[in-house]
Amino acid sequence: MKNGVLILDFGSQYTQLIARRVREQNVYSKIEPYHIDVEQVKALSPGAIILSGGPSSVYGDKSPKIAKKILTMGIPLLGICYGLQLIAYTSGMKVAPAGGREYGLANLVIVKKSNLLKNVKNNSKVWMSHGDKITEYPDDFVLTGRTENTELAVIESNKRKIFAVQFHPEVYHTEEGQKIIANFLFNIAGLTPDWNMENFIKSAIADLRKKIGSEKIILGLSGGVDSTVLALLLKKAIGDRLIPVFIDNGLLRKNEYSDLMFSFKKNLGLNVIGINAADTFLQNLKNVRSPEKKRKIIGKTFIDIFSSVEQQIGKVVFFAQGTLYPDVIESVSVKGPSATIKSHHNVGGLPEKMNWKLIEPFKELFKDEVREIGREIGLDEKFVMRHPFPGPGLAVRILGSINREKIKKLQQADAILIEELHNFDIYNKVWQAFVVILPVRSVGVMGDMRTYENVAAVRMVESVDGMTADWYPAGAEFLKKVANRIVNEVKGINRVVYDVTSKPPGTIEWE
């Protein structure tokens, strides 16, 4: 990592954005929890370190702290928000309550020549989100930026190679944020922008060959972009020792199992083992209403079926899945003191103890980065741009208990939505679009008859990486066409509503 950045996570909702912004500058970044020890940092040998923000106060009894020696290793270091306060607290500066949490936009006034703020426009907008602020700093630090409410908004020490900002340069709202990050990476840390998807592919293939050796590996092939790209990457790395397994759990989109099996074999040249296990999954899910229980049951059932494959093909040492960074962040608090939101079957839904060693080459990547890998290795653009589909499938788009009748309704409604997205040339403009069957009924009128049937919700969002999302402002004609078709063509649905919730506070999926 001599030419990479180590990001220490203190629980900020924006930590993953820091990683993204660094990678957008073609510099490798790696996120680790704040409690990493000095020896681990030495072993990683990063070219620079960034301390993330976080929700805590440095004076809190259980607030996350850092080993003081990390600040004296001579590695260029940037503290962001809580990271700034922690540097101050650990270095003996004074930190005090801000007299009320400062949240939102502020104007950054540059007060002195600065390496960190070089060529940054004066009075540019920055995004604030903090409750404490520093009030005093040592003589070898220089104040270079302030805002109306925060006198010490940017401090720098060329001698200590420590730089810190009270605002969040990584978020979109900070106008000159990317310039500030670039200044730190290149002008201060002297890094070289040499990380890209081509380099990632080469190193990933070499790493996979080294890890897997002469052994076989089972890949849980879901049909989504992530696992399909991983299948092609593994095929390049180890050839026929890859065993892709595609399971029909009865919770896929309409005709998806047959269509994808054909595509995997004929178009992608994958030697896929296909298994129809719909009856097993639906029996295991009978009368289950809790979304977390659904995910756990589905994850365990997948593993049980994968284990049966091993009995056919002989001993397998490794198991691969296309886990992405957002899956890890939402499922388990593995990086820092952030909250678990929900389990994904490819992360939190799997049993804690497995007989195989887990291979997840994409677990530090975002969806758009995996798509770029897909393009680099020749995957068709139509497949590259497929919308994300949850590991538990339609199970988490049917709120409450599941049965074949509800699945059929949802498959038909979802197929109508996808068809109209293409008809209106909207499909590639949205990150994800789908239908949810709600566990409520409403009164309607069809012909001269009163109906009392299910409500369906249409969900469409715009996003870059799935970590945050805005609802898509679909046009009236599109919504009218979709709603009319669903109500008229899908027996058992008499009302369609449109979800206008962003993430946060909601999640993209309903369960």
Short mmCIF file of C-alpha atoms in Angstrom, two decimals:
data_model
loop_
_atom_site.label_atom_id
_atom_site.label_comp_id
_atom_site.label_asym_id
_atom_site.label_seq_id
_atom_site.Cartn_x
_atom_site.Cartn_y
_atom_site.Cartn_z
CA MET A 1 0.00 0.00 0.00
CA LYS A 2 2.95 2.36 -0.33
CA ASN A 3 1.02 4.23 -2.97
CA GLY A 4 -2.37 3.77 -1.30
CA VAL A 5 -4.49 5.35 1.42
CA LEU A 6 -5.50 3.73 4.70
CA ILE A 7 -8.88 5.07 5.90
CA LEU A 8 -9.63 4.56 9.58
CA ASP A 9 -13.37 4.39 10.23
CA PHE A 10 -14.87 6.06 13.31
CA GLY A 11 -18.47 5.28 12.39
CA SER A 12 -19.21 8.02 9.88
CA GLN A 13 -22.05 7.48 7.43
CA TYR A 14 -19.69 9.00 4.85
CA THR A 15 -16.67 6.70 5.32
CA GLN A 16 -17.40 4.77 2.12
CA LEU A 17 -17.60 8.09 0.27
CA ILE A 18 -14.06 8.91 1.34
CA ALA A 19 -12.92 5.63 -0.22
CA ARG A 20 -14.83 6.44 -3.40
CA ARG A 21 -13.39 9.96 -3.68
CA VAL A 22 -9.85 8.63 -3.28
CA ARG A 23 -10.43 5.95 -5.92
CA GLU A 24 -11.89 8.55 -8.26
CA GLN A 25 -8.43 10.10 -8.15
CA ASN A 26 -7.02 6.70 -9.29
CA VAL A 27 -5.44 6.02 -5.90
CA TYR A 28 -6.09 2.75 -4.05
CA SER A 29 -7.87 3.08 -0.70
CA LYS A 30 -8.53 0.56 2.05
CA ILE A 31 -10.90 0.97 5.02
CA GLU A 32 -10.01 -0.48 8.42
CA PRO A 33 -11.60 -0.06 11.87
CA TYR A 34 -10.34 2.77 14.08
CA HIS A 35 -8.89 0.35 16.66
CA ILE A 36 -6.23 -1.01 14.29
CA ASP A 37 -2.91 -1.18 16.13
CA VAL A 38 0.38 0.42 15.17
CA GLU A 39 1.99 -2.84 14.02
CA GLN A 40 -0.87 -3.47 11.59
CA VAL A 41 -0.44 0.03 10.18
CA LYS A 42 3.30 -0.60 9.76
CA ALA A 43 2.58 -3.87 7.98
CA LEU A 44 0.19 -2.15 5.57
CA SER A 45 2.74 0.64 5.01
CA PRO A 46 0.24 3.15 3.57
CA GLY A 47 1.34 6.22 1.67
CA ALA A 48 -1.24 8.30 3.55
CA ILE A 49 -3.86 7.94 6.29
CA ILE A 50 -7.32 9.52 6.52
CA LEU A 51 -9.33 9.59 9.75
CA SER A 52 -13.07 9.58 9.04
CA GLY A 53 -15.78 11.52 10.79
CA GLY A 54 -18.08 9.89 13.32
CA PRO A 55 -21.13 10.48 15.52
CA SER A 56 -19.27 10.49 18.85
CA SER A 57 -17.82 13.23 21.04
CA VAL A 58 -14.15 12.82 21.91
CA TYR A 59 -15.13 13.30 25.56
CA GLY A 60 -17.63 10.44 25.55
CA ASP A 61 -16.86 7.50 27.85
CA LYS A 62 -17.03 5.00 25.00
CA SER A 63 -15.97 7.25 22.14
CA PRO A 64 -13.57 5.62 19.65
CA LYS A 65 -9.93 6.60 20.08
CA ILE A 66 -6.73 6.09 18.13
CA ALA A 67 -3.27 4.91 19.15
CA LYS A 68 -1.30 8.13 19.66
CA LYS A 69 1.75 6.64 17.96
CA ILE A 70 -0.14 6.54 14.63
CA LEU A 71 -0.03 10.35 14.68
CA THR A 72 3.76 10.35 15.05
CA MET A 73 4.71 7.78 12.38
CA GLY A 74 5.50 10.48 9.83
CA ILE A 75 2.82 9.24 7.43
CA PRO A 76 0.84 12.15 5.91
CA LEU A 77 -2.47 12.24 7.73
CA LEU A 78 -5.80 13.96 7.05
CA GLY A 79 -8.45 14.20 9.77
CA ILE A 80 -12.06 14.84 8.78
CA CYS A 81 -14.62 16.23 11.27
CA TYR A 82 -14.39 13.80 14.22
CA GLY A 83 -10.96 12.93 12.84
CA LEU A 84 -9.89 16.55 13.35
CA GLN A 85 -11.25 16.61 16.90
CA LEU A 86 -9.53 13.32 17.69
CA ILE A 87 -6.19 14.65 16.42
CA ALA A 88 -6.69 17.70 18.61
CA TYR A 89 -7.73 15.68 21.68
CA THR A 90 -4.88 13.14 21.27
CA SER A 91 -2.31 15.92 20.70
CA GLY A 92 -3.28 17.94 23.76
CA MET A 93 -5.22 20.67 21.98
CA LYS A 94 -8.48 22.02 23.38
CA VAL A 95 -11.82 20.65 22.16
CA ALA A 96 -15.09 22.11 23.39
CA PRO A 97 -18.83 21.73 22.66
CA ALA A 98 -19.88 23.89 19.72
CA GLY A 99 -22.90 25.22 21.60
CA GLY A 100 -25.29 23.28 19.42
CA ARG A 101 -24.75 20.86 16.54
CA GLU A 102 -23.72 22.58 13.32
CA TYR A 103 -25.30 20.81 10.37
CA GLY A 104 -25.55 21.93 6.76
CA LEU A 105 -23.79 24.27 4.37
CA ALA A 106 -21.24 26.90 5.37
CA ASN A 107 -18.85 29.22 3.50
CA LEU A 108 -15.17 28.35 3.75
CA VAL A 109 -12.97 31.44 4.10
CA ILE A 110 -9.29 30.85 3.33
CA VAL A 111 -7.22 32.94 5.74
CA LYS A 112 -3.65 31.88 4.89
CA LYS A 113 -1.66 30.24 2.10
CA SER A 114 -2.25 26.54 2.35
CA ASN A 115 -1.02 23.28 0.84
CA LEU A 116 -4.34 21.59 1.53
CA LEU A 117 -6.43 24.44 0.11
CA LYS A 118 -4.21 25.20 -2.88
CA ASN A 119 -6.30 26.54 -5.80
CA VAL A 120 -9.50 26.10 -3.77
CA LYS A 121 -11.99 28.88 -4.45
CA ASN A 122 -12.47 31.28 -1.53
CA ASN A 123 -15.95 31.33 0.03
CA SER A 124 -16.84 27.96 -1.50
CA LYS A 125 -19.60 25.89 0.13
CA VAL A 126 -18.65 23.14 2.58
CA TRP A 127 -20.81 20.61 4.41
CA MET A 128 -20.74 20.73 8.22
CA SER A 129 -21.95 18.03 10.61
CA HIS A 130 -20.43 18.30 14.08
CA GLY A 131 -21.20 18.96 17.75
CA ASP A 132 -17.69 19.75 19.07
CA LYS A 133 -14.99 22.07 17.78
CA ILE A 134 -11.37 22.81 18.61
CA THR A 135 -10.59 26.09 20.35
CA GLU A 136 -6.77 26.08 20.66
CA TYR A 137 -3.89 24.51 18.71
CA PRO A 138 -0.06 24.26 19.11
CA ASP A 139 2.44 26.66 17.58
CA ASP A 140 3.54 24.21 14.89
CA PHE A 141 0.00 24.16 13.46
CA VAL A 142 -1.32 26.89 11.19
CA LEU A 143 -4.93 28.02 10.85
CA THR A 144 -5.73 28.20 7.12
CA GLY A 145 -9.53 28.15 6.91
CA ARG A 146 -12.59 29.19 8.88
CA THR A 147 -16.35 29.50 8.55
CA GLU A 148 -18.79 31.90 10.14
CA ASN A 149 -19.50 29.54 13.07
CA THR A 150 -16.24 27.58 13.16
CA GLU A 151 -13.12 29.67 13.63
CA LEU A 152 -10.76 26.68 13.30
CA ALA A 153 -12.20 24.91 10.25
CA VAL A 154 -8.86 23.93 8.68
CA ILE A 155 -5.54 23.43 10.50
CA GLU A 156 -2.25 22.22 9.05
CA SER A 157 1.16 21.16 10.31
CA ASN A 158 3.75 20.61 7.62
CA LYS A 159 6.23 19.63 10.33
CA ARG A 160 4.01 16.83 11.68
CA LYS A 161 2.49 16.06 8.24
CA ILE A 162 -0.93 16.39 9.85
CA PHE A 163 -3.82 18.20 8.16
CA ALA A 164 -7.40 18.42 9.34
CA VAL A 165 -10.75 19.88 8.35
CA GLN A 166 -13.93 20.33 10.40
CA PHE A 167 -16.19 19.84 7.38
CA HIS A 168 -16.72 16.86 5.03
CA PRO A 169 -14.78 17.24 1.74
CA GLU A 170 -15.98 13.82 0.58
CA VAL A 171 -19.66 14.71 0.21
CA TYR A 172 -21.21 16.12 -2.94
CA HIS A 173 -22.36 19.31 -1.17
CA THR A 174 -18.76 20.46 -0.55
CA GLU A 175 -18.05 22.30 -3.80
CA GLU A 176 -14.27 22.01 -3.81
CA GLY A 177 -14.10 18.72 -1.91
CA GLN A 178 -12.41 16.71 -4.65
CA LYS A 179 -9.78 19.41 -5.08
CA ILE A 180 -9.02 19.34 -1.35
CA ILE A 181 -8.70 15.54 -1.38
CA ALA A 182 -6.50 15.71 -4.50
CA ASN A 183 -4.26 18.28 -2.80
CA PHE A 184 -3.79 15.93 0.13
CA LEU A 185 -3.11 12.89 -2.04
CA PHE A 186 -0.73 14.46 -4.53
CA ASN A 187 0.66 17.79 -3.27
CA ILE A 188 1.08 16.65 0.34
CA ALA A 189 1.41 12.83 0.36
CA GLY A 190 3.10 12.67 -3.06
CA LEU A 191 1.07 9.68 -4.24
CA THR A 192 0.83 8.56 -7.86
CA PRO A 193 -2.56 8.03 -9.58
CA ASP A 194 -1.86 4.50 -10.80
CA TRP A 195 -4.87 2.49 -9.55
CA ASN A 196 -7.52 1.52 -12.09
CA MET A 197 -9.74 -1.43 -12.96
CA GLU A 198 -7.20 -2.89 -15.37
CA ASN A 199 -4.63 -3.06 -12.57
CA PHE A 200 -7.26 -4.41 -10.19
CA ILE A 201 -8.12 -7.24 -12.61
CA LYS A 202 -4.47 -8.24 -13.01
CA SER A 203 -3.80 -8.24 -9.27
CA ALA A 204 -7.12 -9.99 -8.51
CA ILE A 205 -6.38 -12.81 -10.97
CA ALA A 206 -2.89 -13.27 -9.52
CA ASP A 207 -4.30 -13.25 -5.99
CA LEU A 208 -7.03 -15.77 -6.86
CA ARG A 209 -4.53 -18.15 -8.43
CA LYS A 210 -2.31 -17.91 -5.36
CA LYS A 211 -5.17 -18.44 -2.88
CA ILE A 212 -7.02 -21.21 -4.71
CA GLY A 213 -3.96 -23.08 -6.01
CA SER A 214 -4.98 -26.40 -7.56
CA GLU A 215 -8.25 -26.67 -5.61
CA LYS A 216 -11.83 -26.41 -6.87
CA ILE A 217 -14.11 -23.51 -5.96
CA ILE A 218 -17.90 -23.29 -5.95
CA LEU A 219 -19.37 -19.96 -7.01
CA GLY A 220 -22.86 -18.97 -5.91
CA LEU A 221 -24.11 -17.62 -9.23
CA SER A 222 -27.20 -15.46 -8.70
CA GLY A 223 -27.57 -14.08 -12.20
CA GLY A 224 -26.79 -10.54 -11.07
CA VAL A 225 -23.96 -8.36 -12.32
CA ASP A 226 -21.63 -8.99 -9.37
CA SER A 227 -21.62 -12.80 -9.37
CA THR A 228 -21.55 -12.95 -13.18
CA VAL A 229 -18.51 -10.66 -13.38
CA LEU A 230 -16.87 -12.74 -10.65
CA ALA A 231 -17.59 -15.92 -12.61
CA LEU A 232 -15.77 -14.52 -15.65
CA LEU A 233 -12.87 -13.32 -13.49
CA LEU A 234 -12.54 -16.74 -11.82
CA LYS A 235 -12.73 -18.46 -15.18
CA LYS A 236 -9.78 -16.36 -16.35
CA ALA A 237 -7.89 -17.20 -13.16
CA ILE A 238 -8.46 -20.95 -12.72
CA GLY A 239 -10.39 -22.22 -15.73
CA ASP A 240 -12.44 -25.42 -15.31
CA ARG A 241 -11.75 -25.69 -11.59
CA LEU A 242 -14.49 -23.09 -11.20
CA ILE A 243 -17.86 -24.71 -10.43
CA PRO A 244 -20.61 -22.07 -10.95
CA VAL A 245 -23.90 -23.13 -9.39
CA PHE A 246 -27.15 -21.36 -10.29
CA ILE A 247 -30.08 -22.25 -8.04
CA ASP A 248 -33.72 -21.57 -8.88
CA ASN A 249 -35.11 -20.72 -5.45
CA GLY A 250 -38.57 -19.94 -6.84
CA LEU A 251 -37.98 -16.27 -6.01
CA LEU A 252 -36.45 -15.06 -9.27
CA ARG A 253 -38.00 -12.72 -11.84
CA LYS A 254 -40.37 -14.05 -14.49
CA ASN A 255 -38.62 -16.62 -16.77
CA GLU A 256 -35.26 -15.60 -15.32
CA TYR A 257 -33.95 -19.08 -14.51
CA SER A 258 -34.36 -20.48 -18.03
CA ASP A 259 -33.22 -17.28 -19.74
CA LEU A 260 -30.07 -16.98 -17.64
CA MET A 261 -29.12 -20.65 -17.89
CA PHE A 262 -29.13 -20.27 -21.66
CA SER A 263 -27.09 -17.06 -21.48
CA PHE A 264 -24.53 -18.48 -19.03
CA LYS A 265 -23.85 -21.52 -21.19
CA LYS A 266 -24.21 -20.21 -24.75
CA ASN A 267 -23.10 -16.59 -24.45
CA LEU A 268 -20.59 -16.65 -21.58
CA GLY A 269 -19.25 -20.19 -21.94
CA LEU A 270 -19.72 -21.03 -18.26
CA ASN A 271 -20.05 -24.68 -17.27
CA VAL A 272 -22.98 -23.96 -14.94
CA ILE A 273 -24.70 -26.49 -12.73
CA GLY A 274 -28.39 -25.54 -12.55
CA ILE A 275 -30.58 -26.72 -9.69
CA ASN A 276 -34.34 -26.30 -9.37
CA ALA A 277 -34.97 -26.02 -5.64
CA ALA A 278 -38.09 -23.85 -5.56
CA ASP A 279 -40.11 -26.40 -3.56
CA THR A 280 -37.40 -26.63 -0.88
CA PHE A 281 -37.10 -22.87 -0.43
CA LEU A 282 -40.85 -22.21 -0.36
CA GLN A 283 -41.43 -25.01 2.13
CA ASN A 284 -38.71 -23.62 4.41
CA LEU A 285 -40.26 -20.14 4.14
CA LYS A 286 -43.81 -21.25 4.82
CA ASN A 287 -45.60 -18.85 7.22
CA VAL A 288 -42.38 -16.86 7.86
CA ARG A 289 -43.08 -13.11 8.06
CA SER A 290 -39.92 -11.60 9.55
CA PRO A 291 -37.54 -10.21 6.86
CA GLU A 292 -34.49 -11.17 8.92
CA LYS A 293 -35.76 -14.74 9.32
CA LYS A 294 -36.42 -14.90 5.58
CA ARG A 295 -32.84 -13.87 4.84
CA LYS A 296 -31.35 -16.32 7.34
CA ILE A 297 -33.49 -19.21 6.07
CA ILE A 298 -32.66 -18.46 2.46
CA GLY A 299 -28.94 -18.18 3.23
CA LYS A 300 -28.89 -21.51 5.07
CA THR A 301 -30.92 -23.24 2.36
CA PHE A 302 -28.51 -22.00 -0.31
CA ILE A 303 -25.55 -23.42 1.62
CA ASP A 304 -27.31 -26.77 2.19
CA ILE A 305 -27.87 -27.08 -1.56
CA PHE A 306 -24.33 -25.99 -2.40
CA SER A 307 -23.13 -28.69 0.01
CA SER A 308 -25.09 -31.30 -1.91
CA VAL A 309 -23.23 -30.25 -5.06
CA GLU A 310 -19.95 -31.06 -3.34
CA GLN A 311 -21.15 -34.64 -2.89
CA GLN A 312 -21.48 -34.90 -6.68
CA ILE A 313 -18.21 -33.28 -7.77
CA GLY A 314 -15.86 -34.21 -4.94
CA LYS A 315 -14.20 -32.22 -2.18
CA VAL A 316 -14.26 -28.44 -2.51
CA VAL A 317 -12.12 -26.10 -0.40
CA PHE A 318 -13.37 -22.68 -1.45
CA PHE A 319 -16.69 -20.88 -1.92
CA ALA A 320 -16.96 -17.58 -3.83
CA GLN A 321 -19.62 -14.90 -3.85
CA GLY A 322 -19.95 -11.42 -5.34
CA THR A 323 -20.23 -9.48 -2.09
CA LEU A 324 -19.86 -5.72 -2.50
CA TYR A 325 -18.81 -3.08 0.00
CA PRO A 326 -22.36 -1.73 0.56
CA ASP A 327 -23.49 -5.30 1.39
CA VAL A 328 -20.80 -5.53 4.06
CA ILE A 329 -21.58 -2.11 5.52
CA GLU A 330 -25.34 -2.73 5.77
CA SER A 331 -25.01 -6.29 7.04
CA VAL A 332 -22.30 -6.28 9.66
CA SER A 333 -20.39 -3.60 11.53
CA VAL A 334 -17.05 -4.94 10.35
CA LYS A 335 -15.23 -1.68 9.77
CA GLY A 336 -16.08 0.69 12.56
CA PRO A 337 -18.73 1.57 15.14
CA SER A 338 -21.57 1.77 12.63
CA ALA A 339 -24.97 0.15 13.02
CA THR A 340 -26.12 -3.07 11.36
CA ILE A 341 -29.08 -2.27 9.10
CA LYS A 342 -30.03 -5.68 7.72
CA SER A 343 -28.52 -8.99 6.69
CA HIS A 344 -27.81 -9.77 3.07
CA HIS A 345 -27.92 -13.46 2.23
CA ASN A 346 -24.45 -13.18 0.75
CA VAL A 347 -23.09 -11.67 3.97
CA GLY A 348 -25.22 -11.82 7.10
CA GLY A 349 -27.59 -14.54 5.94
CA LEU A 350 -24.97 -17.25 5.72
CA PRO A 351 -24.24 -19.61 8.62
CA GLU A 352 -21.42 -18.47 10.90
CA LYS A 353 -19.57 -21.75 10.39
CA MET A 354 -19.01 -23.05 6.88
CA ASN A 355 -16.90 -25.94 5.65
CA TRP A 356 -15.32 -23.79 2.94
CA LYS A 357 -12.96 -20.86 2.88
CA LEU A 358 -14.81 -17.78 1.66
CA ILE A 359 -13.50 -15.87 -1.38
CA GLU A 360 -14.94 -12.35 -1.90
CA PRO A 361 -12.71 -10.39 -4.31
CA PHE A 362 -15.21 -7.52 -4.65
CA LYS A 363 -15.97 -6.86 -0.97
CA GLU A 364 -14.11 -3.52 -1.03
CA LEU A 365 -15.68 -2.41 -4.33
CA PHE A 366 -18.80 -0.54 -5.33
CA LYS A 367 -21.33 -1.60 -7.97
CA ASP A 368 -20.12 0.87 -10.60
CA GLU A 369 -16.55 -0.40 -10.12
CA VAL A 370 -17.66 -4.00 -10.67
CA ARG A 371 -19.53 -2.88 -13.77
CA GLU A 372 -16.30 -1.35 -15.05
CA ILE A 373 -14.53 -4.68 -14.48
CA GLY A 374 -17.32 -6.36 -16.45
CA ARG A 375 -16.70 -4.02 -19.38
CA GLU A 376 -12.94 -4.58 -19.18
CA ILE A 377 -13.34 -8.37 -19.44
CA GLY A 378 -15.87 -8.20 -22.27
CA LEU A 379 -19.28 -8.62 -20.64
CA ASP A 380 -22.11 -7.33 -22.82
CA GLU A 381 -23.27 -3.80 -21.87
CA LYS A 382 -26.88 -4.95 -21.56
CA PHE A 383 -25.81 -7.40 -18.86
CA VAL A 384 -23.41 -4.93 -17.24
CA MET A 385 -26.26 -2.47 -16.69
CA ARG A 386 -28.73 -4.96 -15.19
CA HIS A 387 -30.36 -3.49 -12.10
CA PRO A 388 -29.29 -4.86 -8.70
CA PHE A 389 -31.39 -7.77 -7.48
CA PRO A 390 -31.40 -8.79 -3.80
CA GLY A 391 -29.88 -12.13 -2.80
CA PRO A 392 -33.14 -13.29 -1.17
CA GLY A 393 -34.91 -12.37 -4.40
CA LEU A 394 -38.63 -11.63 -4.39
CA ALA A 395 -38.86 -12.87 -0.78
CA VAL A 396 -37.99 -9.36 0.42
CA ARG A 397 -40.35 -7.72 -2.06
CA ILE A 398 -43.36 -9.60 -0.72
CA LEU A 399 -43.97 -8.11 2.69
CA GLY A 400 -45.12 -10.76 5.14
CA SER A 401 -45.51 -14.46 4.37
CA ILE A 402 -44.77 -15.92 0.95
CA ASN A 403 -46.68 -18.31 -1.29
CA ARG A 404 -46.72 -19.20 -4.99
CA GLU A 405 -49.75 -17.04 -5.70
CA LYS A 406 -48.05 -13.90 -4.35
CA ILE A 407 -44.83 -14.73 -6.20
CA LYS A 408 -46.70 -15.08 -9.49
CA LYS A 409 -48.45 -11.73 -8.97
CA LEU A 410 -45.16 -10.02 -8.23
CA GLN A 411 -43.35 -11.62 -11.18
CA GLN A 412 -46.08 -10.40 -13.55
CA ALA A 413 -46.15 -6.89 -12.10
CA ASP A 414 -42.34 -6.64 -12.08
CA ALA A 415 -42.14 -7.80 -15.71
CA ILE A 416 -44.60 -5.05 -16.71
CA LEU A 417 -42.53 -2.41 -14.94
CA ILE A 418 -39.26 -3.56 -16.55
CA GLU A 419 -40.87 -3.72 -19.99
CA GLU A 420 -42.20 -0.17 -19.70
CA LEU A 421 -38.85 1.10 -18.40
CA HIS A 422 -37.35 -0.05 -21.69
CA ASN A 423 -40.30 1.24 -23.73
CA PHE A 424 -39.92 4.72 -22.21
CA ASP A 425 -36.07 4.54 -22.41
CA ILE A 426 -35.76 4.94 -18.64
CA TYR A 427 -34.11 1.64 -17.62
CA ASN A 428 -30.51 2.88 -17.76
CA LYS A 429 -31.41 6.21 -16.15
CA VAL A 430 -32.32 4.63 -12.81
CA TRP A 431 -30.20 2.62 -10.42
CA GLN A 432 -32.95 0.19 -9.50
CA ALA A 433 -36.66 -0.25 -10.16
CA PHE A 434 -39.03 -2.90 -8.85
CA VAL A 435 -42.48 -3.69 -7.49
CA VAL A 436 -43.37 -4.59 -3.91
CA ILE A 437 -46.49 -6.51 -2.87
CA LEU A 438 -47.89 -5.02 0.35
CA PRO A 439 -49.64 -7.08 3.05
CA VAL A 440 -52.73 -4.87 2.81
CA ARG A 441 -55.83 -4.89 0.63
CA SER A 442 -57.88 -2.03 -0.70
CA VAL A 443 -61.34 -1.61 -2.15
CA GLY A 444 -61.61 -1.10 -5.87
CA VAL A 445 -64.10 -1.29 -8.73
CA MET A 446 -63.58 -3.32 -11.88
CA GLY A 447 -66.46 -3.20 -14.33
CA ASP A 448 -69.55 -3.30 -12.13
CA MET A 449 -67.87 -5.41 -9.47
CA ARG A 450 -66.43 -4.39 -6.11
CA THR A 451 -62.90 -5.73 -5.55
CA TYR A 452 -60.88 -6.16 -2.39
CA GLU A 453 -57.34 -6.98 -3.48
CA ASN A 454 -53.63 -6.36 -2.93
CA VAL A 455 -51.80 -3.05 -3.15
CA ALA A 456 -48.56 -2.91 -5.14
CA ALA A 457 -45.86 -0.28 -4.62
CA VAL A 458 -43.51 0.81 -7.41
CA ARG A 459 -40.00 1.76 -6.28
CA MET A 460 -37.53 3.59 -8.55
CA VAL A 461 -34.31 5.22 -7.33
CA GLU A 462 -31.28 7.09 -8.63
CA SER A 463 -27.90 6.30 -7.05
CA VAL A 464 -24.18 6.04 -7.73
CA ASP A 465 -23.21 3.21 -5.41
CA GLY A 466 -26.33 2.10 -3.52
CA MET A 467 -25.14 3.66 -0.26
CA THR A 468 -27.43 6.66 -0.71
CA ALA A 469 -30.31 7.05 -3.15
CA ASP A 470 -32.99 9.51 -4.25
CA TRP A 471 -36.40 8.48 -5.52
CA TYR A 472 -36.71 8.91 -9.27
CA PRO A 473 -39.15 11.63 -10.42
CA ALA A 474 -40.92 9.43 -12.96
CA GLY A 475 -43.25 11.18 -15.40
CA ALA A 476 -47.02 11.04 -15.12
CA GLU A 477 -47.48 9.25 -18.46
CA PHE A 478 -45.03 6.51 -17.47
CA LEU A 479 -46.62 5.96 -14.05
CA LYS A 480 -50.10 5.98 -15.58
CA LYS A 481 -49.10 3.33 -18.13
CA VAL A 482 -47.44 1.08 -15.53
CA ALA A 483 -50.28 1.39 -13.02
CA ASN A 484 -52.99 0.75 -15.62
CA ARG A 485 -51.21 -2.30 -16.99
CA ILE A 486 -50.55 -3.82 -13.55
CA VAL A 487 -54.15 -3.34 -12.39
CA ASN A 488 -55.61 -4.65 -15.65
CA GLU A 489 -53.20 -7.51 -16.35
CA VAL A 490 -52.30 -8.86 -12.91
CA LYS A 491 -55.16 -10.63 -11.22
CA GLY A 492 -55.25 -9.82 -7.49
CA ILE A 493 -53.82 -6.26 -7.61
CA ASN A 494 -56.28 -3.36 -7.75
CA ARG A 495 -54.14 -0.41 -6.57
CA VAL A 496 -50.64 0.87 -7.36
CA VAL A 497 -48.74 3.44 -5.27
CA TYR A 498 -45.37 5.14 -5.89
CA ASP A 499 -42.63 5.20 -3.24
CA VAL A 500 -41.04 8.66 -2.87
CA THR A 501 -38.69 7.86 0.04
CA SER A 502 -34.96 8.51 -0.30
CA LYS A 503 -32.11 6.57 1.33
CA PRO A 504 -31.60 7.58 4.07
CA PRO A 505 -33.98 7.56 5.90
CA GLY A 506 -35.37 4.53 4.05
CA THR A 507 -33.45 1.67 2.45
CA ILE A 508 -33.77 0.90 -1.25
CA GLU A 509 -35.46 -2.46 -0.66
CA TRP A 510 -38.49 -2.53 1.63
CA GLU A 511 -37.22 -5.45 3.71
#
